[in-house]
Coordinates of C-alpha atoms in Angstrom, one line a residue:
M7 CA -52.9 -10.6 10.1
D8 CA -52.0 -14.2 10.8
K9 CA -52.1 -14.9 7.0
Q10 CA -49.8 -11.9 6.4
A11 CA -47.3 -13.2 8.7
D12 CA -47.5 -16.8 7.1
N13 CA -47.1 -15.2 3.4
K14 CA -44.1 -12.7 4.3
L15 CA -41.3 -12.7 2.1
Y16 CA -37.7 -13.6 2.8
P17 CA -34.5 -12.9 0.9
I18 CA -32.1 -15.4 -0.2
Q19 CA -29.2 -14.7 2.5
H20 CA -32.2 -15.5 5.3
Y21 CA -32.3 -19.2 4.0
V22 CA -28.8 -19.2 3.7
R23 CA -28.0 -18.2 7.1
I24 CA -30.8 -20.7 8.4
I25 CA -29.0 -23.4 6.7
L26 CA -25.1 -22.4 8.0
V27 CA -26.6 -22.2 11.2
I28 CA -28.0 -25.6 11.3
S29 CA -25.0 -27.1 9.9
F30 CA -22.9 -25.7 12.3
S31 CA -25.3 -26.3 15.5
A32 CA -25.2 -30.0 14.3
L33 CA -21.4 -30.1 13.5
I34 CA -20.6 -28.7 17.4
L35 CA -23.7 -31.0 18.9
D36 CA -22.3 -33.8 16.6
F37 CA -18.7 -33.1 18.4
I38 CA -20.0 -33.2 21.7
I39 CA -22.1 -36.1 21.6
S40 CA -18.8 -38.0 20.4
F41 CA -16.7 -36.4 23.1
A42 CA -19.2 -37.1 25.8
S43 CA -19.5 -40.7 24.4
I44 CA -15.8 -41.5 24.3
A45 CA -15.2 -39.6 27.6
I46 CA -17.9 -42.2 29.0
V47 CA -16.4 -45.4 27.4
K48 CA -12.8 -44.1 28.3
Q49 CA -13.8 -43.9 32.1
Q50 CA -15.7 -47.3 31.8
S51 CA -12.5 -48.8 30.1
A52 CA -10.6 -47.3 32.8
R53 CA -12.5 -48.2 35.9
D54 CA -12.1 -52.4 34.2
L55 CA -8.4 -51.6 33.8
R56 CA -7.9 -50.4 37.1
D57 CA -9.6 -53.1 38.8
T58 CA -7.5 -55.3 36.8
A59 CA -4.3 -53.5 37.9
N60 CA -5.6 -53.7 41.8
L61 CA -6.5 -57.5 41.5
Y62 CA -2.8 -58.1 40.0
I63 CA -1.7 -55.7 42.7
N64 CA -3.4 -57.3 45.3
R65 CA -2.0 -60.8 44.0
L66 CA 1.6 -59.1 44.3
N67 CA 1.0 -57.6 48.0
G68 CA 0.1 -61.1 48.8
D69 CA 3.2 -62.9 47.3
F70 CA 5.2 -59.9 49.3
S71 CA 3.9 -60.6 52.6
Y72 CA 4.2 -64.6 52.2
I73 CA 7.7 -64.0 51.0
N74 CA 8.6 -61.7 53.9
H75 CA 7.0 -64.4 56.0
F76 CA 8.9 -67.1 54.7
M77 CA 12.2 -65.7 54.9
G78 CA 11.9 -64.3 58.0
W79 CA 10.6 -67.6 59.5
T80 CA 13.7 -69.2 57.5
L81 CA 16.3 -66.7 59.4
A82 CA 15.1 -67.5 62.7
N83 CA 14.3 -71.1 62.4
D84 CA 16.0 -73.1 59.7
D85 CA 18.6 -75.8 60.9
N86 CA 20.8 -74.9 57.6
I87 CA 21.6 -71.2 58.4
K88 CA 22.6 -72.3 62.1
L89 CA 25.1 -75.2 60.6
M90 CA 26.6 -72.9 57.9
N91 CA 27.0 -70.0 60.4
N92 CA 29.2 -72.6 62.5
H93 CA 31.3 -74.2 59.8
G94 CA 33.8 -73.2 57.2
T95 CA 32.7 -72.2 53.4
N96 CA 34.6 -75.6 52.6
D97 CA 33.1 -77.8 54.8
T98 CA 30.7 -80.7 53.9
E99 CA 27.9 -79.8 56.9
F100 CA 28.4 -76.2 55.1
I101 CA 27.4 -77.2 51.6
K102 CA 24.7 -79.7 52.6
A103 CA 22.9 -77.0 54.6
N104 CA 23.6 -74.7 51.4
E105 CA 21.9 -77.3 48.8
S106 CA 19.1 -78.1 51.5
L107 CA 18.5 -74.2 51.5
Y108 CA 18.4 -74.1 48.0
R109 CA 16.0 -77.0 47.2
R110 CA 13.7 -75.2 49.3
F111 CA 14.0 -72.0 47.9
V112 CA 13.5 -73.5 44.1
E113 CA 10.3 -74.8 45.8
L114 CA 9.3 -71.2 46.6
Q115 CA 10.2 -70.2 43.0
K116 CA 8.0 -73.1 41.5
S117 CA 5.2 -71.4 43.5
Y118 CA 5.4 -68.0 42.6
D119 CA 7.8 -66.7 39.7
R120 CA 11.2 -67.8 39.1
S121 CA 12.4 -64.1 38.6
Y122 CA 12.4 -63.8 42.1
N123 CA 15.9 -64.0 43.1
F124 CA 16.8 -65.0 46.8
F125 CA 20.5 -64.5 48.4
L126 CA 21.9 -65.1 52.1
Y127 CA 24.7 -62.8 53.4
L128 CA 26.2 -64.2 56.3
G129 CA 27.7 -61.2 58.3
A130 CA 30.2 -63.0 60.7
K131 CA 31.8 -64.6 57.4
S132 CA 31.1 -61.4 55.0
T133 CA 29.7 -63.8 52.4
M134 CA 26.7 -63.9 50.2
L135 CA 25.3 -66.5 48.2
N136 CA 22.9 -67.2 46.1
I137 CA 20.0 -69.7 47.4
A138 CA 18.2 -70.1 44.4
P139 CA 18.4 -70.3 40.6
M140 CA 19.9 -66.6 39.8
G141 CA 18.8 -64.2 37.0
L142 CA 21.5 -61.5 37.3
S143 CA 24.5 -61.3 35.5
Y144 CA 27.9 -61.4 37.4
K145 CA 28.4 -57.8 37.3
E146 CA 24.9 -56.9 38.7
Y147 CA 25.8 -59.8 41.4
Q148 CA 29.3 -58.1 42.0
E149 CA 27.3 -54.5 42.6
L150 CA 24.8 -56.1 44.7
Q151 CA 27.1 -57.4 46.7
Q152 CA 29.0 -54.2 47.4
Q153 CA 25.7 -52.3 47.7
I154 CA 24.6 -54.8 50.7
E155 CA 28.1 -54.3 52.2
S156 CA 27.6 -50.7 52.1
Y157 CA 24.1 -50.5 53.8
I158 CA 25.3 -53.1 56.5
E159 CA 28.3 -51.2 57.2
D160 CA 26.3 -47.9 56.9
K161 CA 23.9 -49.3 58.9
V162 CA 21.0 -48.5 57.1
I163 CA 19.3 -51.7 56.2
Y164 CA 16.7 -52.1 59.0
E165 CA 15.5 -47.9 58.8
K166 CA 15.3 -48.3 54.3
F167 CA 15.0 -52.1 53.5
Y168 CA 14.2 -53.9 56.5
S169 CA 10.8 -55.9 55.5
R170 CA 10.0 -52.9 53.1
W171 CA 10.5 -53.3 49.1
S172 CA 12.1 -50.7 47.5
T173 CA 14.2 -49.9 44.5
I174 CA 17.6 -50.3 43.5
P175 CA 19.5 -49.7 40.6
L176 CA 21.9 -52.4 39.5
A177 CA 24.2 -51.6 36.4
G178 CA 21.8 -49.0 35.3
K179 CA 18.3 -51.4 35.7
F180 CA 16.2 -50.8 38.5
Y181 CA 15.1 -53.9 40.8
I182 CA 12.8 -54.8 43.8
L183 CA 14.6 -55.4 46.7
N184 CA 13.7 -56.6 50.2
I185 CA 16.0 -57.3 53.0
F186 CA 15.3 -59.5 56.8
L187 CA 18.0 -59.4 59.2
Y188 CA 18.3 -61.7 62.1
H189 CA 21.3 -61.8 64.4
D190 CA 23.9 -60.4 61.7
N191 CA 22.0 -63.0 59.1
Y192 CA 20.6 -61.3 56.0
M193 CA 18.0 -62.9 53.6
I194 CA 17.6 -60.6 50.1
C195 CA 14.7 -60.9 47.9
L196 CA 15.7 -59.6 44.5
I197 CA 13.4 -58.8 41.1
A198 CA 14.0 -57.0 38.2
A199 CA 11.2 -54.0 38.2
D200 CA 10.3 -54.9 34.3
D201 CA 9.8 -58.4 35.5
L202 CA 7.5 -57.6 38.3
I203 CA 4.6 -55.8 35.8
R204 CA 5.3 -58.1 33.0
P205 CA 1.7 -59.3 33.7
L206 CA 0.6 -55.6 33.1
R207 CA 2.0 -55.4 29.9
Q208 CA -0.1 -57.7 28.7
I209 CA -3.2 -55.6 29.1
N210 CA -4.4 -53.8 26.0
L211 CA -3.8 -50.5 26.8
G212 CA -4.2 -49.1 23.6
E213 CA -1.6 -48.5 21.2
N214 CA 0.4 -45.6 22.7
G215 CA -0.5 -46.7 26.3
Y216 CA 2.0 -48.3 29.0
A217 CA 2.4 -49.5 32.2
S218 CA 5.3 -48.5 34.6
L219 CA 6.7 -48.4 37.8
W220 CA 7.7 -45.3 39.3
T221 CA 9.7 -44.4 42.7
E222 CA 8.6 -41.9 45.2
D223 CA 11.0 -39.4 44.3
G224 CA 9.6 -39.4 40.6
H225 CA 11.9 -41.5 38.8
L226 CA 10.8 -44.2 35.9
A227 CA 12.0 -47.9 37.4
T228 CA 10.9 -49.8 34.2
S229 CA 12.2 -49.7 31.0
P230 CA 10.5 -47.1 28.7
I231 CA 8.3 -49.2 26.4
S232 CA 4.9 -49.1 25.7
N233 CA 2.6 -52.1 25.9
K234 CA 3.2 -52.6 22.3
G235 CA 6.9 -53.0 22.5
K236 CA 7.7 -49.3 20.9
P237 CA 10.0 -47.5 22.9
L238 CA 9.4 -44.5 24.4
A239 CA 11.5 -41.4 25.7
V240 CA 11.0 -40.8 29.5
G241 CA 8.3 -38.0 30.0
Q242 CA 7.0 -38.7 26.4
E243 CA 3.5 -38.2 27.6
R244 CA 4.2 -34.7 28.5
N245 CA 6.5 -33.9 25.6
A246 CA 5.4 -35.2 22.3
L247 CA 3.1 -33.5 20.2
W248 CA 0.5 -36.3 19.1
N249 CA 0.5 -37.8 22.4
A250 CA -0.6 -34.2 23.5
L251 CA -3.4 -34.0 21.1
Q252 CA -4.4 -37.7 22.0
T253 CA -7.1 -38.0 24.9
K254 CA -5.6 -40.2 27.9
T255 CA -6.2 -42.1 30.9
T256 CA -4.1 -42.3 33.7
V257 CA -4.6 -44.6 36.7
N258 CA -2.0 -44.9 39.8
S259 CA -2.0 -48.1 42.0
E260 CA -0.1 -48.3 45.3
F261 CA 1.5 -51.2 47.3
D262 CA 1.6 -52.2 50.9
N263 CA 4.9 -51.6 52.3
A264 CA 6.5 -50.3 49.4
S265 CA 8.6 -47.3 48.1
F266 CA 7.2 -47.3 44.1
Y267 CA 3.8 -47.3 42.7
V268 CA 2.3 -48.4 39.4
K269 CA 1.1 -46.2 36.8
L270 CA -1.1 -47.3 34.0
V271 CA -1.3 -44.9 30.5
I272 CA -4.5 -45.7 28.7
Q273 CA -4.1 -44.3 24.9
F274 CA -6.5 -45.5 23.1
G275 CA -6.0 -44.2 19.5
A276 CA -9.3 -45.6 18.3
F277 CA -11.8 -43.7 20.2
E278 CA -10.0 -40.7 18.6
K279 CA -10.1 -42.1 15.1
I280 CA -14.1 -43.0 15.8
M281 CA -14.4 -39.2 16.6
I282 CA -12.4 -37.7 13.5
A283 CA -14.3 -40.4 11.3
Q284 CA -17.7 -38.6 12.7
L285 CA -16.4 -35.1 12.2
L286 CA -15.0 -35.5 8.9
I287 CA -18.6 -36.7 8.1
M288 CA -20.1 -34.0 9.5
L289 CA -17.9 -31.9 7.9
L290 CA -18.8 -33.1 4.9
A291 CA -22.5 -32.0 5.1
F292 CA -21.6 -28.9 6.4
I293 CA -19.2 -28.4 3.0
V294 CA -22.4 -29.6 1.4
A295 CA -24.4 -26.9 2.9
C296 CA -22.1 -24.5 2.2
S297 CA -21.8 -25.5 -1.5
L298 CA -25.9 -25.3 -1.5
S299 CA -25.5 -21.7 -0.2
F300 CA -23.2 -20.6 -2.5
I301 CA -25.3 -22.1 -5.3
M302 CA -27.9 -20.1 -3.8
L303 CA -25.8 -16.9 -3.4
Y304 CA -24.4 -17.4 -6.9
F305 CA -28.2 -18.2 -8.5
R306 CA -29.6 -14.5 -6.5
N307 CA -26.2 -12.8 -8.0
K308 CA -26.4 -14.3 -12.0
V309 CA -30.3 -14.5 -12.2
L310 CA -32.3 -12.8 -9.5
Q311 CA -30.5 -9.8 -8.9
P312 CA -30.8 -8.7 -12.6
I313 CA -34.5 -9.4 -12.8
K314 CA -34.7 -7.4 -9.4
S315 CA -33.0 -4.8 -11.2
F316 CA -34.6 -4.6 -14.1
S317 CA -37.8 -4.5 -12.0
Y318 CA -36.4 -1.7 -10.2
N319 CA -35.3 0.0 -13.4
L320 CA -38.9 -0.1 -14.7
A321 CA -40.4 0.9 -11.8
F322 CA -38.3 3.9 -11.5
W323 CA -39.1 5.3 -15.3
T324 CA -42.9 4.7 -15.4
E325 CA -44.9 8.1 -15.1
D326 CA -47.5 6.6 -12.4
G327 CA -44.6 5.1 -10.3
E328 CA -46.0 1.1 -10.8
P329 CA -43.5 -1.7 -11.5
L330 CA -43.9 -3.2 -15.2
D331 CA -43.4 -7.3 -15.4
A332 CA -41.4 -8.5 -17.3
A333 CA -42.3 -10.5 -20.6
G334 CA -40.6 -13.6 -19.4
S335 CA -38.6 -14.9 -16.5
R336 CA -36.1 -16.8 -18.5
I337 CA -32.6 -15.0 -19.4
V338 CA -32.8 -15.0 -22.9
E339 CA -36.2 -12.9 -22.8
L340 CA -34.8 -10.6 -19.9
E341 CA -31.8 -10.2 -21.8
K342 CA -33.6 -8.8 -24.8
A343 CA -36.0 -7.0 -22.7
N344 CA -33.0 -5.3 -21.1
K345 CA -31.7 -3.9 -24.5
Q346 CA -34.8 -3.1 -25.6
F347 CA -35.1 -0.9 -22.3
A348 CA -31.7 0.4 -22.3
Q349 CA -32.7 1.7 -25.9
L350 CA -35.8 3.6 -24.2
V351 CA -33.5 4.9 -21.6
R352 CA -30.9 6.1 -24.1
Q353 CA -33.5 8.1 -26.3
I354 CA -35.0 9.4 -22.8
K355 CA -31.6 10.7 -21.6
T356 CA -31.4 12.2 -25.4
Y357 CA -34.5 14.2 -24.6
K358 CA -33.4 15.3 -21.1
I359 CA -30.5 16.9 -22.8
D360 CA -32.2 18.7 -25.3
I361 CA -34.3 19.9 -22.6
Y362 CA -31.4 21.0 -20.6
E363 CA -29.7 22.5 -23.6
R364 CA -33.0 24.7 -24.1
E365 CA -32.8 25.6 -20.8
I366 CA -29.6 26.8 -20.9
E367 CA -29.9 28.5 -23.9
K368 CA -32.9 30.4 -22.4
Q369 CA -30.7 31.6 -19.4
R370 CA -28.2 32.6 -21.7
I371 CA -30.7 34.7 -23.7
Q372 CA -31.8 36.3 -20.5
L373 CA -28.1 37.2 -19.2
D374 CA -27.7 38.8 -22.2
Y375 CA -30.8 40.8 -21.7
T376 CA -29.9 41.5 -18.2
K377 CA -26.7 43.0 -20.0
L378 CA -28.6 44.7 -22.4
Q379 CA -30.4 46.2 -19.8
I380 CA -27.8 47.5 -18.1
K381 CA -26.5 49.8 -21.4
P382 CA -28.8 51.9 -22.1
H383 CA -29.2 52.5 -18.2
F384 CA -25.7 54.2 -18.3
F385 CA -26.0 55.9 -22.1
L386 CA -29.1 58.2 -21.1
N387 CA -27.2 59.1 -17.7
C388 CA -24.7 60.4 -20.4
L389 CA -26.9 62.0 -22.8
T390 CA -28.6 63.8 -20.0
T391 CA -24.9 65.5 -18.6
I392 CA -23.8 66.3 -22.3
H393 CA -27.2 68.0 -22.6
S394 CA -26.8 69.6 -19.3
M395 CA -23.1 71.0 -20.4
A396 CA -24.7 72.4 -23.6
Q397 CA -27.4 74.4 -21.7
M398 CA -24.3 75.9 -19.6
D399 CA -22.0 76.2 -23.1
M400 CA -19.2 74.1 -21.5
T401 CA -17.7 73.7 -25.0
E402 CA -14.3 72.0 -23.9
E403 CA -15.9 70.0 -21.6
I404 CA -18.5 68.8 -24.0
Q405 CA -15.6 67.5 -26.0
Q406 CA -13.8 65.8 -23.4
M407 CA -17.3 64.6 -22.1
A408 CA -18.1 63.3 -25.6
L409 CA -14.5 61.3 -26.1
S410 CA -14.7 60.1 -22.6
T411 CA -18.0 58.6 -23.9
S412 CA -16.9 57.1 -27.0
V413 CA -14.4 55.4 -25.2
Y414 CA -16.5 54.2 -22.9
F415 CA -19.2 52.8 -25.1
R416 CA -16.7 51.3 -27.5
Y417 CA -15.6 49.2 -24.8
I418 CA -19.2 48.3 -24.2
F419 CA -20.5 47.6 -27.4
Q420 CA -16.9 45.6 -28.8
N421 CA -17.1 43.4 -25.4
G422 CA -19.6 40.2 -25.9
R423 CA -18.0 38.0 -23.5
D424 CA -19.0 37.0 -20.3
F425 CA -15.6 37.6 -18.7
V426 CA -13.0 40.4 -19.1
R427 CA -9.4 40.8 -17.2
M428 CA -9.6 42.9 -14.3
E429 CA -7.2 45.6 -15.6
D430 CA -9.5 46.1 -18.6
E431 CA -12.7 46.7 -16.4
I432 CA -10.6 49.0 -14.3
E433 CA -9.7 51.3 -17.0
H434 CA -13.4 51.1 -18.2
V435 CA -14.2 52.5 -14.7
R436 CA -11.6 54.8 -14.7
V437 CA -12.6 56.4 -17.6
Y438 CA -16.4 56.1 -15.9
L439 CA -15.0 58.3 -13.2
D440 CA -13.2 60.9 -15.1
I441 CA -17.2 61.2 -17.1
Q442 CA -18.6 61.6 -13.6
R443 CA -16.1 64.4 -12.6
N444 CA -16.3 66.3 -15.7
R445 CA -20.2 66.3 -15.2
Y446 CA -20.1 67.4 -11.5
H447 CA -17.1 70.1 -11.8
D448 CA -14.4 68.1 -9.6
A449 CA -16.7 67.9 -6.5
F450 CA -15.4 64.3 -5.5
L451 CA -12.2 62.7 -5.6
Y452 CA -11.6 58.5 -6.5
R453 CA -8.8 56.4 -5.6
I454 CA -8.0 53.5 -7.0
E455 CA -5.7 50.5 -5.4
G456 CA -4.5 47.3 -5.6
A457 CA -5.2 47.2 -9.5
A458 CA -2.0 45.4 -10.3
A459 CA -2.2 42.5 -8.3
A460 CA -5.1 41.2 -9.9
R461 CA -4.9 42.7 -13.3
E462 CA -5.0 39.3 -15.3
A463 CA -8.3 38.1 -12.8
P464 CA -11.3 37.6 -14.8
I465 CA -14.4 39.8 -13.8
P466 CA -17.8 40.0 -16.0
P467 CA -17.9 43.3 -17.7
L468 CA -19.5 46.0 -16.1
V469 CA -19.9 44.4 -12.5
L470 CA -17.9 47.7 -10.9
Q471 CA -19.4 50.4 -13.2
T472 CA -23.0 49.3 -11.5
F473 CA -21.5 49.9 -7.9
I474 CA -19.8 53.0 -8.8
E475 CA -22.7 54.0 -10.4
N476 CA -24.4 53.6 -7.5
A477 CA -22.0 55.2 -5.5
I478 CA -22.1 58.7 -7.7
K479 CA -25.9 58.6 -7.3
Y480 CA -26.0 58.8 -3.7
A481 CA -23.0 59.7 -2.3
V482 CA -21.6 62.2 -4.4
S483 CA -23.0 65.7 -3.4
R484 CA -22.2 69.1 -4.6
D485 CA -22.4 70.6 -1.1
R486 CA -19.2 68.9 0.6
P487 CA -16.8 66.5 -1.1
S488 CA -17.1 62.6 -1.4
L489 CA -14.0 60.1 -1.7
I490 CA -14.9 56.7 -3.7
S491 CA -12.4 53.8 -3.6
L492 CA -11.5 50.9 -5.3
A493 CA -9.5 48.5 -3.8
V494 CA -8.6 45.0 -5.4
E495 CA -7.0 42.1 -3.6
C496 CA -6.2 38.3 -3.7
R497 CA -6.6 36.2 -1.2
M498 CA -7.2 32.2 -0.7
I499 CA -10.9 31.7 0.6
E500 CA -11.2 28.3 2.8
E501 CA -14.9 26.3 2.2
E502 CA -16.8 25.7 5.3
S503 CA -18.1 22.7 3.5
E504 CA -15.0 21.3 1.7
G505 CA -12.1 22.6 4.0
M506 CA -10.2 23.6 0.8
G507 CA -9.0 26.9 0.1
E508 CA -9.8 28.8 -3.2
E509 CA -7.9 31.3 -4.7
T510 CA -10.3 34.7 -4.6
T511 CA -10.3 38.1 -6.3
V512 CA -11.8 40.4 -3.3
V513 CA -13.1 43.7 -4.6
T514 CA -14.1 46.7 -2.3
I515 CA -16.2 49.3 -3.3
S516 CA -16.6 52.4 -0.8
D517 CA -17.8 56.1 -0.5
T518 CA -18.0 58.4 1.9
G519 CA -21.9 59.1 1.7
P520 CA -24.8 58.5 4.0
G521 CA -24.9 54.6 3.0
F522 CA -27.3 52.4 2.2
P523 CA -31.0 53.2 3.8
P524 CA -31.6 51.2 6.7
D525 CA -34.4 49.1 5.0
V526 CA -32.7 48.8 1.7
L527 CA -29.3 47.2 3.5
E528 CA -31.3 45.1 5.3
K529 CA -33.0 43.3 2.4
L530 CA -29.8 43.0 0.5
Q531 CA -27.8 41.6 3.4
R532 CA -30.7 38.7 3.9
G533 CA -30.8 38.3 -0.1
Q534 CA -34.2 39.4 -0.7
P535 CA -35.0 41.5 -3.8
L536 CA -35.6 44.9 -3.7
D537 CA -38.6 47.0 -5.0
Q538 CA -37.7 47.9 -8.8
S539 CA -41.0 48.8 -9.3
G540 CA -40.3 52.6 -9.6
G541 CA -37.7 51.9 -12.1
T542 CA -34.9 52.3 -9.6
Q543 CA -32.7 49.9 -8.0
I544 CA -32.3 47.8 -11.4
G545 CA -28.9 48.2 -11.6
I546 CA -28.1 46.3 -8.5
M547 CA -30.3 43.5 -9.1
N548 CA -29.1 42.8 -12.6
T549 CA -25.8 42.7 -11.5
L550 CA -26.4 40.4 -8.7
Q551 CA -28.7 38.3 -11.0
R552 CA -25.9 38.0 -13.5
L553 CA -23.5 36.8 -10.9
E554 CA -25.6 34.0 -9.7
Y555 CA -26.3 32.9 -13.4
L556 CA -22.0 32.7 -14.4
Y557 CA -20.7 31.4 -10.6
G558 CA -24.0 30.4 -8.8
R559 CA -22.9 30.1 -5.0
R560 CA -19.1 30.5 -5.6
A561 CA -19.5 33.8 -5.5
R562 CA -21.3 36.5 -3.0
V563 CA -21.4 40.2 -2.8
E564 CA -21.3 42.1 0.9
F565 CA -23.0 45.1 1.6
A566 CA -22.7 47.1 4.8
N567 CA -22.3 50.7 5.9
S568 CA -19.2 52.3 7.5
D569 CA -18.5 55.8 7.2
G570 CA -20.7 55.9 4.0
A571 CA -22.1 52.6 1.7
R572 CA -19.2 49.7 1.3
V573 CA -19.8 46.6 -1.1
T574 CA -17.6 43.8 -1.1
L575 CA -17.1 41.0 -3.9
Y576 CA -15.6 37.7 -3.4
L577 CA -14.9 36.1 -7.1
P578 CA -13.3 32.9 -7.9
K579 CA -10.3 33.5 -9.5
Q580 CA -11.2 30.3 -11.9
P581 CA -14.6 31.0 -13.6
P582 CA -16.6 28.2 -14.4
N583 CA -16.8 28.6 -18.1
P584 CA -15.2 31.5 -19.0
T585 CA -15.6 32.4 -23.0

C-alpha cells in the first residue's frame, strides 16, 4: 500500500498549484518579515530620537528655570531698576543704570543663547526698554509693546504669563514669552519659536520628517518646513497622499511650566524603499514561478494533451478496451499516427453508415410488408361481402358494391407513399363506410366531423381504415342500430420534456358498440402486444408498428371504453421524413 502511495501520479495542475502556493506564501512571508524588521528599526530609532529630544527639552527646562530665577532676582534686588524708577529717562543716572543692566543681560545671552530677547517695562513711566541685543524688527517690537500694555491694562499677566512660558503671535510669527513682575515693574523674556527648536531641526528625522512646536489648542507655532528645509503645508502629515502611504512615527514631548509642546515626526523613506526593493525581488521570483507554471500548462496543452487525447481515442476504438501505445513520443511521429488513426476512424464511420443504411432499408422493407399485410385483409372481406350479395340475388347492390370496391382498391394500389393528405384518407374511409352500409343494409350510421380543419394534414395511408374496420367488426349488429363517429381537429400539444408546443392532428374514432374486452383494453393501454395466434387483431398491431416506424415516440394512440370503444390518435402535423 505504501509503495502504491509513493508511485501515485498527479496532473500538471497539481504541481502548478504547489509552485504558486509556495511562491505566494514566500511573498507574503517576506512582506511580513520586512514589515516587522522595519517596525523594529523604526521603534528603536524613535526611542533614540525621543531620548535626544528629551535631553534637549530637559536642557531647555533648566535654561527656563535659571532665566526665570535671574529675572525674578533682578526685579527684586537690582539697584539699577530702583535708580531707573527714581529718575527720568533722560537723566544721567537712568542712562547709566540702563547700561549696567544691559551689560548683565548681554553676559546672560552669552551663557545661553543670543536668540533670547530681554525687555524691561516700567509701569510707573509706561516705558519698555530692551536690556539686551534685540533680534526683533521694529514692527514686531511695537506690536510686543502694545500687547504688553494690553495685558497690563486687562490684568491677565499674572494669570497667563507670570513665570509661565507661553506662545504669542507677533506680525504673523510665533514667539515664546515669559513675564516676571515686581512692584509694577515687568521683566520680559522673548524668543522666536523657530529659534527655540533649531537644535531639534538639526537631528536627522528622515527626508520628510520635521520638528515643530504646537500650542495647547492645537495650532502650529513654528514655520511649516521640514528638517531638510522643504516647505510643508499645515496638516500635510494628514492630507498628503504620499505621506499617508509612508509609515511614520510621531514623538510628543512636554515642557515644564509651559503652554506648548514639541512634536517630532519621523519619516524615513529609506525603510520603505528597502521594503519595496525586497518586495520587488520576491515579486520577480513570483513572476518567474508564474512563467514556469505557464510554460508547464502550455506544454500540457500543446504536447501532453494531444498525446492523452490520442491515447484515449485508441483506447476507445480498440475491440478489447485496452489502450494502444503510440509508436513514438515525438510530435512529428504523433502527428503521423493521428493522421493514420483519423483515416482508420473515417473507414470505420463509413462502415457504420453502411450498416445503418442497411438497417433502415430493412425497416422500410418491413414497413412495406406491413402495408401489404393490411391490403389483402380488407380485400378478402370485400370478396366475402360480394359473395354474400350474390347468394341473395342483390344485383344492384352488387354493382354498387363492385364500383365502390374498385374505387377503394384503386386508392390503395395507386398510393405507395408513407403519407397522404387527410382529405384523401377521409374520403377513402367514407367509401369504405359506404361499402359496409351496403353490406349491412343500413344497419349503422356514420358521422364525420371537422374534416375541413385538417384537410391538408399528412397522415399514413390506411391508418383510419384499420380502426374503422375494427369498429364495423365489433360494434355493428343487425339487432340494434349503431353509430360510428370520426372527428378530426388540430391542437397545440405541449411536450412535457421540452416545455414547447407542437401542432398536432387529433383524430377520434368512436362507436356505440360493446367496447374493447377488458383484457384487450388493458394490454392496449399498457402498450403490450396482443395475441395474434388466431389470426385476429392483426390490423391494430400492424398499424401501431407503422406509426412507431414513421413517427417514433412523437405519435401516440389512446384506447378507452366510453359508451362503446374509442380510439384517439395524436399525429404530429410535421412528419419526420414525408415522401
